[in-house]
Amino acid sequence: DREKEGGAMINIALPKGRLGEQVYTLLEKAGCPCPSIREENRRLVFENEEAGVRYFWVKPSDVGIYVERAAADIGVAGRDILLEYQPEVYELADLGVGRCRMCVAGRKGVRERPRQTLRVATKFPNIASRYYSALSRDIEIIKLHGSIELAPLLGLSDVIVDIVETGKTLLENGLELRETVVPISARLIANKVSYKFKHEEISRLCREVSALCRGEEEA
Ligand code: PRP
């Protein structure tokens, strides 16, 4: 098979969901097609031996772990995930897709009490802690796993640190954006050892995907 012939198989971790599907379209155009991936089923692994590529659908927040531990050679992860978990990987390219912002939001019209410990609900405790520590602001983190916008509505927290894309979720829940913590977009990442041993394949893919992204931005 291919690995014995010398051409290395590239293992790619894709974030399950809309972003992953968008990224797969880019990789397909970059010469890594795997048509079976578009068939609707519950499989998590898809392979195209001829193209030398194997895809995995991974929970978005786990992509860094798969790549760091070499279960995947490369992967695509939001900058939010990279900042939160800080995996030991190479960041090869900003794909420019999946653009959104990490923000602080709170209930519309409700002011924070400056001298009291701020209760912050978030899925991103490390990002939130670093942000407030740079501002020397005392906070208490309330770690949640989803529907973060509920927390200030129910008095569970004073503010949230969460992803804002269109702002619709904030608007429809009576919340307002207070501060932008950091802009987010999807990044192509690589395992450090794979990057060395599959250098040719990975850098070719990176070049082609980057060129496609630039093309889309200019269009
Ligand atoms: C994210 C985020 C917000 C929403 C923002 O949630 O946590 O809830 O998207 O998007 P908007 O500004 O366009 O309304 P996601 O869909 O990732 O789900 P989860 O946080 O509940 O897991």
Short mmCIF file of C-alpha atoms and ligand atoms in Angstrom, two decimals:
data_model
loop_
_atom_site.label_atom_id
_atom_site.label_comp_id
_atom_site.label_asym_id
_atom_site.label_seq_id
_atom_site.Cartn_x
_atom_site.Cartn_y
_atom_site.Cartn_z
CA ASP A 1 0.00 0.00 0.00
CA ARG A 2 0.84 3.66 -0.10
CA GLU A 3 2.75 3.85 3.18
CA LYS A 4 4.99 1.01 2.04
CA GLU A 5 5.53 2.75 -1.29
CA GLY A 6 6.98 5.72 0.50
CA GLY A 7 4.20 8.29 -0.03
CA ALA A 8 2.94 8.93 3.47
CA MET A 9 -0.74 8.88 4.32
CA ILE A 10 -1.86 12.15 5.94
CA ASN A 11 -4.26 11.85 8.87
CA ILE A 12 -6.48 14.90 9.23
CA ALA A 13 -8.68 15.78 12.22
CA LEU A 14 -11.64 17.90 11.17
CA PRO A 15 -13.92 19.69 13.64
CA LYS A 16 -17.37 18.12 13.41
CA GLY A 17 -19.97 20.64 12.21
CA ARG A 18 -20.35 23.47 9.74
CA LEU A 19 -16.77 24.71 10.07
CA GLY A 20 -15.41 21.22 9.41
CA GLU A 21 -17.55 20.86 6.30
CA GLN A 22 -16.33 24.23 5.01
CA VAL A 23 -12.74 23.18 5.64
CA TYR A 24 -13.24 19.81 3.97
CA THR A 25 -14.36 21.66 0.81
CA LEU A 26 -11.06 23.58 0.88
CA LEU A 27 -9.02 20.39 1.37
CA GLU A 28 -10.92 18.69 -1.42
CA LYS A 29 -9.99 21.53 -3.77
CA ALA A 30 -6.41 21.33 -2.51
CA GLY A 31 -6.11 17.78 -3.87
CA CYS A 32 -7.30 15.72 -0.90
CA PRO A 33 -10.75 14.51 -1.96
CA CYS A 34 -12.56 11.78 -0.07
CA PRO A 35 -16.07 11.65 -1.58
CA SER A 36 -17.44 9.14 0.95
CA ILE A 37 -17.22 11.86 3.62
CA ARG A 38 -20.22 13.62 2.09
CA GLU A 39 -22.44 10.55 2.37
CA GLU A 40 -24.65 10.98 5.39
CA ASN A 41 -23.87 8.36 7.96
CA ARG A 42 -22.38 8.11 11.40
CA ARG A 43 -18.93 6.98 10.45
CA LEU A 44 -16.10 8.98 11.93
CA VAL A 45 -13.20 7.82 9.75
CA PHE A 46 -12.96 8.27 5.98
CA GLU A 47 -10.09 7.24 3.80
CA ASN A 48 -8.97 7.78 0.22
CA GLU A 49 -5.87 5.72 -0.25
CA GLU A 50 -5.25 7.01 -3.74
CA ALA A 51 -5.18 10.61 -2.56
CA GLY A 52 -3.15 9.55 0.50
CA VAL A 53 -5.57 11.01 3.00
CA ARG A 54 -7.59 9.85 5.99
CA TYR A 55 -10.11 12.14 7.72
CA PHE A 56 -11.55 11.96 11.24
CA TRP A 57 -14.56 13.86 12.53
CA VAL A 58 -13.55 15.07 15.97
CA LYS A 59 -15.34 17.16 18.57
CA PRO A 60 -14.04 20.69 17.84
CA SER A 61 -12.56 21.18 21.30
CA ASP A 62 -10.62 17.88 20.99
CA VAL A 63 -8.77 18.63 17.72
CA GLY A 64 -5.71 19.97 19.55
CA ILE A 65 -5.38 16.81 21.63
CA TYR A 66 -5.54 14.52 18.59
CA VAL A 67 -2.87 16.53 16.81
CA GLU A 68 -0.63 17.05 19.84
CA ARG A 69 -0.60 13.30 20.53
CA ALA A 70 -0.07 12.40 16.84
CA ALA A 71 -3.39 10.56 16.46
CA ALA A 72 -3.75 13.02 13.58
CA ASP A 73 -0.89 14.61 11.61
CA ILE A 74 -2.75 17.83 10.98
CA GLY A 75 -6.07 19.31 11.97
CA VAL A 76 -8.19 22.40 11.96
CA ALA A 77 -8.99 24.18 15.20
CA GLY A 78 -10.47 27.55 16.10
CA ARG A 79 -8.09 30.01 17.69
CA ASP A 80 -10.38 29.85 20.75
CA ILE A 81 -9.50 26.18 21.22
CA LEU A 82 -5.77 26.83 20.75
CA LEU A 83 -5.77 29.70 23.26
CA GLU A 84 -7.79 27.73 25.79
CA TYR A 85 -5.94 24.38 25.69
CA GLN A 86 -2.55 25.55 24.37
CA PRO A 87 -1.65 22.25 22.70
CA GLU A 88 2.00 21.68 21.76
CA VAL A 89 1.50 21.89 17.98
CA TYR A 90 2.67 24.02 15.06
CA GLU A 91 0.21 26.58 13.81
CA LEU A 92 0.71 26.55 10.03
CA ALA A 93 -1.92 28.88 8.61
CA ASP A 94 -4.86 31.12 9.35
CA LEU A 95 -7.60 29.73 7.12
CA GLY A 96 -9.72 32.86 7.43
CA VAL A 97 -12.90 30.81 7.82
CA GLY A 98 -14.93 30.41 11.01
CA ARG A 99 -14.46 34.06 11.85
CA CYS A 100 -15.98 35.28 15.10
CA ARG A 101 -14.92 37.01 18.33
CA MET A 102 -14.40 36.00 21.93
CA CYS A 103 -16.35 38.58 23.91
CA VAL A 104 -17.51 39.69 27.31
CA ALA A 105 -21.27 40.18 27.44
CA GLY A 106 -23.79 40.95 30.15
CA ARG A 107 -27.43 41.85 30.67
CA LYS A 108 -28.50 44.91 28.77
CA GLY A 109 -28.42 48.03 30.91
CA VAL A 110 -27.09 46.26 34.03
CA ARG A 111 -23.80 47.77 35.23
CA GLU A 112 -21.08 45.70 36.88
CA ARG A 113 -20.22 46.49 40.47
CA PRO A 114 -16.56 47.51 40.19
CA ARG A 115 -15.24 46.48 43.60
CA GLN A 116 -16.99 43.13 43.88
CA THR A 117 -15.65 39.85 42.57
CA LEU A 118 -17.03 39.46 39.06
CA ARG A 119 -18.78 36.15 38.42
CA VAL A 120 -17.85 35.00 34.91
CA ALA A 121 -19.65 32.09 33.21
CA THR A 122 -17.71 30.51 30.34
CA LYS A 123 -16.64 27.44 28.42
CA PHE A 124 -13.17 29.03 28.25
CA PRO A 125 -11.85 29.39 31.84
CA ASN A 126 -8.21 29.86 30.80
CA ILE A 127 -8.94 32.59 28.27
CA ALA A 128 -11.24 34.35 30.74
CA SER A 129 -8.75 34.10 33.63
CA ARG A 130 -5.87 35.45 31.55
CA TYR A 131 -8.01 38.30 30.23
CA TYR A 132 -9.13 39.51 33.67
CA SER A 133 -5.79 38.89 35.29
CA ALA A 134 -4.21 41.29 32.74
CA LEU A 135 -6.80 43.85 33.88
CA SER A 136 -6.08 43.05 37.56
CA ARG A 137 -9.77 42.31 38.02
CA ASP A 138 -10.86 39.80 40.67
CA ILE A 139 -13.13 37.17 39.21
CA GLU A 140 -14.78 33.87 39.98
CA ILE A 141 -15.07 31.43 37.07
CA ILE A 142 -18.25 29.45 36.60
CA LYS A 143 -17.40 26.73 34.11
CA LEU A 144 -20.31 25.73 31.85
CA HIS A 145 -20.47 23.50 28.77
CA GLY A 146 -23.07 25.27 26.63
CA SER A 147 -25.99 27.72 26.59
CA ILE A 148 -23.68 30.16 28.35
CA GLU A 149 -26.08 33.04 27.63
CA LEU A 150 -28.48 31.66 30.24
CA ALA A 151 -26.14 32.32 33.15
CA PRO A 152 -26.57 36.11 33.51
CA LEU A 153 -30.30 35.82 32.81
CA LEU A 154 -30.75 33.49 35.77
CA GLY A 155 -28.38 35.39 38.05
CA LEU A 156 -25.81 32.58 37.94
CA SER A 157 -23.14 35.04 36.75
CA ASP A 158 -22.61 38.77 36.18
CA VAL A 159 -21.10 38.34 32.72
CA ILE A 160 -20.16 35.69 30.19
CA VAL A 161 -17.02 35.19 28.13
CA ASP A 162 -18.16 33.48 24.96
CA ILE A 163 -18.06 33.34 21.18
CA VAL A 164 -20.07 35.94 19.28
CA GLU A 165 -20.54 35.44 15.58
CA THR A 166 -23.59 37.33 14.32
CA GLY A 167 -24.64 38.68 17.74
CA LYS A 168 -28.07 37.10 17.32
CA THR A 169 -27.89 34.90 20.41
CA LEU A 170 -26.99 37.92 22.59
CA LEU A 171 -29.74 40.05 21.08
CA GLU A 172 -32.45 37.42 21.44
CA ASN A 173 -31.57 36.90 25.08
CA GLY A 174 -31.44 40.54 26.17
CA LEU A 175 -27.65 40.61 26.49
CA GLU A 176 -25.19 43.22 25.22
CA LEU A 177 -21.62 42.99 24.07
CA ARG A 178 -19.26 44.74 26.51
CA GLU A 179 -15.69 44.01 25.39
CA THR A 180 -13.90 42.06 22.70
CA VAL A 181 -11.32 39.70 24.18
CA VAL A 182 -9.79 38.35 20.97
CA PRO A 183 -10.71 37.82 17.29
CA ILE A 184 -11.07 34.16 16.27
CA SER A 185 -10.65 32.21 13.04
CA ALA A 186 -9.82 28.63 12.06
CA ARG A 187 -6.14 27.58 12.03
CA LEU A 188 -4.39 24.72 10.31
CA ILE A 189 -2.24 22.94 12.91
CA ALA A 190 0.32 20.14 12.66
CA ASN A 191 1.87 17.59 14.97
CA LYS A 192 5.52 18.53 15.48
CA VAL A 193 6.95 15.12 14.63
CA SER A 194 4.64 14.58 11.64
CA TYR A 195 5.65 17.98 10.34
CA LYS A 196 9.22 16.75 10.20
CA PHE A 197 8.62 13.28 8.80
CA LYS A 198 5.78 14.09 6.41
CA HIS A 199 7.14 17.51 5.59
CA GLU A 200 6.66 17.37 1.85
CA GLU A 201 3.02 16.30 1.98
CA ILE A 202 2.05 18.64 4.82
CA SER A 203 3.75 21.72 3.41
CA ARG A 204 2.28 21.12 -0.05
CA LEU A 205 -1.19 20.86 1.45
CA CYS A 206 -0.61 23.94 3.57
CA ARG A 207 0.54 25.95 0.53
CA GLU A 208 -2.44 24.93 -1.55
CA VAL A 209 -5.02 25.50 1.15
CA SER A 210 -3.51 28.91 1.97
CA ALA A 211 -3.61 29.90 -1.70
CA LEU A 212 -7.27 28.86 -1.91
CA CYS A 213 -8.09 30.90 1.22
CA ARG A 214 -6.37 33.99 -0.15
CA GLY A 215 -8.25 33.49 -3.43
CA GLU A 216 -11.56 33.38 -1.58
CA GLU A 217 -10.71 36.50 0.41
CA GLU A 218 -9.83 38.45 -2.72
CA ALA A 219 -12.98 37.30 -4.56
C1 PRP B 1 -21.83 29.70 19.94
C2 PRP B 1 -21.73 30.65 21.11
C3 PRP B 1 -23.02 31.39 21.06
C4 PRP B 1 -23.34 31.42 19.58
C5 PRP B 1 -23.02 32.77 19.03
O1 PRP B 1 -22.52 28.59 20.34
O2 PRP B 1 -21.56 29.94 22.33
O3 PRP B 1 -24.03 30.74 21.79
O4 PRP B 1 -22.54 30.43 18.95
O5 PRP B 1 -23.42 32.90 17.68
P1 PRP B 1 -24.23 34.19 17.19
O6 PRP B 1 -23.49 35.42 17.65
O7 PRP B 1 -24.18 34.07 15.68
O8 PRP B 1 -25.61 34.11 17.73
P2 PRP B 1 -22.42 27.21 19.64
O9 PRP B 1 -23.34 27.15 18.47
O10 PRP B 1 -21.00 26.91 19.32
O11 PRP B 1 -23.02 26.22 20.75
P3 PRP B 1 -22.74 26.05 22.33
O12 PRP B 1 -21.93 27.19 22.86
O13 PRP B 1 -24.09 26.02 22.94
O14 PRP B 1 -22.03 24.74 22.44
#
